[in-house]
Coordinates of C-alpha atoms in Angstrom, one line a residue:
M107 CA 0.0 0.0 0.0
I108 CA 2.8 2.4 0.9
Q109 CA 4.6 1.7 -2.3
T110 CA 1.4 2.3 -4.3
Q111 CA 1.0 5.7 -2.6
Q112 CA 4.6 6.6 -3.2
R113 CA 4.3 5.6 -6.9
S114 CA 1.1 7.7 -7.1
Q115 CA 2.9 10.7 -5.5
L116 CA 5.8 10.3 -8.0
L117 CA 3.5 10.1 -11.0
I118 CA 1.4 13.0 -10.0
G119 CA 4.4 15.1 -9.1
T120 CA 6.1 14.3 -12.4
F121 CA 2.9 15.2 -14.3
L122 CA 2.5 18.5 -12.5
I123 CA 6.2 19.4 -13.1
L124 CA 5.7 18.6 -16.8
L125 CA 2.4 20.5 -17.0
M126 CA 4.1 23.6 -15.7
A127 CA 7.1 23.2 -18.0
V128 CA 5.0 22.9 -21.2
T129 CA 2.6 25.8 -20.4
R130 CA 4.7 28.4 -18.6
G131 CA 6.5 31.0 -20.5
H132 CA 3.8 32.2 -22.9
H133 CA 2.1 35.2 -21.4
F134 CA -1.1 34.9 -23.5
A135 CA -3.0 31.8 -24.5
S136 CA -3.7 31.3 -28.2
I137 CA -4.5 28.4 -30.5
D138 CA -0.8 27.4 -30.3
H139 CA -0.3 27.9 -26.6
L140 CA -2.3 26.7 -23.6
P141 CA -2.7 29.2 -20.8
S142 CA -0.1 28.8 -18.0
A143 CA -1.0 26.0 -15.6
S144 CA 1.3 27.3 -12.9
W145 CA -1.4 28.5 -10.5
A146 CA -3.4 25.3 -10.9
V147 CA -0.2 23.3 -10.5
F148 CA 0.5 24.9 -7.1
F149 CA -3.1 24.2 -6.0
L150 CA -3.1 20.6 -7.2
A151 CA 0.4 20.0 -5.6
G152 CA -1.0 21.3 -2.3
F153 CA -3.8 18.8 -2.6
Y154 CA -2.0 15.7 -4.0
L155 CA 1.6 15.9 -2.9
K156 CA 2.4 15.1 0.7
P157 CA 6.1 16.1 0.9
L158 CA 6.5 19.7 2.1
W159 CA 9.6 20.0 -0.2
S160 CA 7.3 19.8 -3.2
F161 CA 6.4 23.5 -2.8
P162 CA 10.0 24.9 -3.0
L163 CA 10.7 22.4 -5.8
L164 CA 7.9 23.9 -7.9
V165 CA 8.9 27.5 -7.0
L166 CA 12.4 26.6 -8.2
E167 CA 11.0 25.2 -11.4
A168 CA 9.0 28.3 -12.0
L169 CA 12.1 30.5 -11.5
L170 CA 14.2 28.3 -13.9
L171 CA 11.4 28.3 -16.5
D172 CA 11.1 32.1 -16.3
F173 CA 14.9 32.4 -16.5
A174 CA 15.1 30.1 -19.6
A175 CA 12.1 31.9 -21.3
I176 CA 13.8 35.3 -20.8
T177 CA 17.3 34.2 -21.6
F178 CA 16.8 31.8 -24.4
G179 CA 13.1 32.1 -25.4
G180 CA 12.8 35.7 -26.3
V181 CA 10.2 36.4 -23.6
S182 CA 10.2 40.0 -22.2
S183 CA 11.7 40.5 -18.8
F184 CA 9.1 43.2 -18.0
C185 CA 7.7 41.3 -15.1
V186 CA 11.0 40.6 -13.4
T187 CA 11.3 43.4 -10.9
P188 CA 12.0 43.6 -7.2
S189 CA 8.3 42.5 -6.7
Y190 CA 9.1 39.1 -8.4
V191 CA 9.9 37.7 -5.0
M192 CA 6.3 38.1 -4.0
L193 CA 5.4 35.2 -6.3
I194 CA 6.5 33.0 -3.4
P195 CA 3.7 34.0 -1.0
A196 CA 1.3 34.3 -4.0
Y197 CA 2.0 30.7 -5.0
A198 CA 2.0 29.6 -1.3
S199 CA -1.6 30.9 -1.1
L200 CA -2.6 28.4 -3.8
W201 CA -0.5 25.6 -2.4
G202 CA -2.0 26.3 1.1
A203 CA -5.5 26.3 -0.3
G204 CA -4.9 22.9 -1.9
R205 CA -3.4 21.6 1.3
W206 CA -6.4 23.0 3.3
Y207 CA -8.8 21.2 1.0
A208 CA -6.8 17.9 1.1
H209 CA -7.7 17.7 4.8
R210 CA -11.4 18.2 4.0
H211 CA -11.7 16.1 0.9
Q212 CA -14.2 13.2 0.9
P213 CA -15.2 11.1 -2.1
Q214 CA -18.7 12.7 -2.0
W215 CA -20.4 15.5 -3.9
R216 CA -20.7 17.6 -0.8
S217 CA -16.9 17.9 -0.9
M218 CA -17.3 20.2 -4.0
L219 CA -18.2 23.2 -1.8
P220 CA -15.0 23.2 0.2
L221 CA -13.1 22.5 -3.1
I222 CA -14.6 25.4 -4.9
S223 CA -14.3 27.7 -1.9
S224 CA -10.6 26.9 -1.3
L225 CA -9.9 27.3 -5.0
V226 CA -11.6 30.6 -5.3
L227 CA -10.1 32.0 -2.2
G228 CA -6.6 30.8 -3.2
V229 CA -6.9 32.4 -6.6
I230 CA -8.1 35.7 -5.2
V231 CA -5.3 35.9 -2.6
C232 CA -2.7 34.9 -5.2
Q233 CA -4.0 37.5 -7.6
L234 CA -4.0 40.2 -4.9
I235 CA -0.4 39.4 -3.9
S236 CA 1.1 38.9 -7.3
S237 CA -0.7 41.8 -9.1
G238 CA -0.8 44.1 -6.1
S239 CA 2.9 43.8 -5.4
F240 CA 3.8 44.1 -9.1
Y241 CA 1.6 47.2 -9.5
F242 CA 2.8 49.0 -6.3
Y243 CA 6.4 47.8 -6.0
S244 CA 7.7 47.0 -9.5
G245 CA 8.6 50.5 -10.4
R246 CA 6.8 50.1 -13.7
F247 CA 3.9 52.4 -12.9
T248 CA 4.1 56.0 -12.0
D249 CA 1.8 57.1 -9.2
P250 CA 0.0 53.8 -8.6
T251 CA -3.4 54.2 -6.9
L252 CA -5.8 51.7 -5.3
A253 CA -8.5 52.7 -7.8
E254 CA -6.3 51.8 -10.7
L255 CA -5.3 48.5 -9.0
V256 CA -9.0 47.6 -8.7
N257 CA -9.5 48.4 -12.4
R258 CA -6.6 46.1 -13.3
L259 CA -7.8 43.3 -11.0
I260 CA -11.3 43.5 -12.7
K261 CA -9.6 43.3 -16.1
Y262 CA -7.1 40.5 -15.5
T263 CA -8.6 38.3 -12.8
P264 CA -11.2 36.6 -14.9
S265 CA -8.6 35.1 -17.2
R266 CA -6.8 33.7 -14.1
F267 CA -9.9 32.0 -13.0
E268 CA -10.5 30.6 -16.4
A269 CA -7.1 29.0 -16.6
V270 CA -7.1 27.6 -13.0
F271 CA -10.7 26.3 -13.4
F272 CA -9.8 24.7 -16.7
Y273 CA -6.9 22.7 -15.3
V274 CA -8.5 21.9 -12.0
G275 CA -11.6 20.9 -13.8
F276 CA -9.6 18.5 -15.9
A277 CA -7.9 17.2 -12.8
I278 CA -11.3 16.5 -11.2
V279 CA -12.5 14.6 -14.2
A280 CA -9.2 12.6 -14.3
H281 CA -9.4 11.9 -10.5
L282 CA -13.0 10.6 -10.9
L283 CA -12.2 8.5 -13.9
L284 CA -9.1 7.0 -12.4
G285 CA -10.9 6.3 -9.1
W286 CA -13.8 4.6 -11.0
F287 CA -11.4 2.6 -13.1
A288 CA -9.4 1.5 -10.0
R289 CA -12.7 0.5 -8.1
S290 CA -14.1 -1.4 -11.1
R291 CA -10.8 -3.2 -11.6
H292 CA -10.6 -4.1 -7.9
T293 CA -14.2 -5.4 -7.9
G294 CA -13.8 -7.2 -11.2
A295 CA -16.7 -5.3 -12.7
K296 CA -16.9 -4.9 -16.5
I297 CA -15.8 -1.6 -17.8
L298 CA -18.2 -0.4 -20.5

């Protein structure tokens, strides 16, 4: 049983690392590029991965991917400012929200309310920290105001929710299908 759990942790961790690697670095989604899965990866890692070192590992991966995208990929370094360090607490809010939900998860539909609540709160806090710190402390904006920050949050937050809900929705479907498959295999039931 322990080996199966460790194998599951390794597979999920590897998948999350690869998902971030293939989607991070493109600032806007298009037909050629999926939106960044980074925020969803941190939430899902908080939910699925037990080792605490998974969080700093994913932060390091994000840093290295950004460095590679800027250095070798031609991506603008506009977002790399003194406020970049605030991505750590921003990502921690998503990871913590996933961790919080993991302790409340039950394989029942009523578990969806805490899932959605933790996900929404995690995204809101992450957006406030990442966008707020960039807007006020990056040095890219002259005379930043709270009113302008609110306008920017209204403009950019929906796309963050879309991306996170897309990936987490996919994870929910995969979780349910894999659970169903494992149960039907264990009981010897016919699959379709």
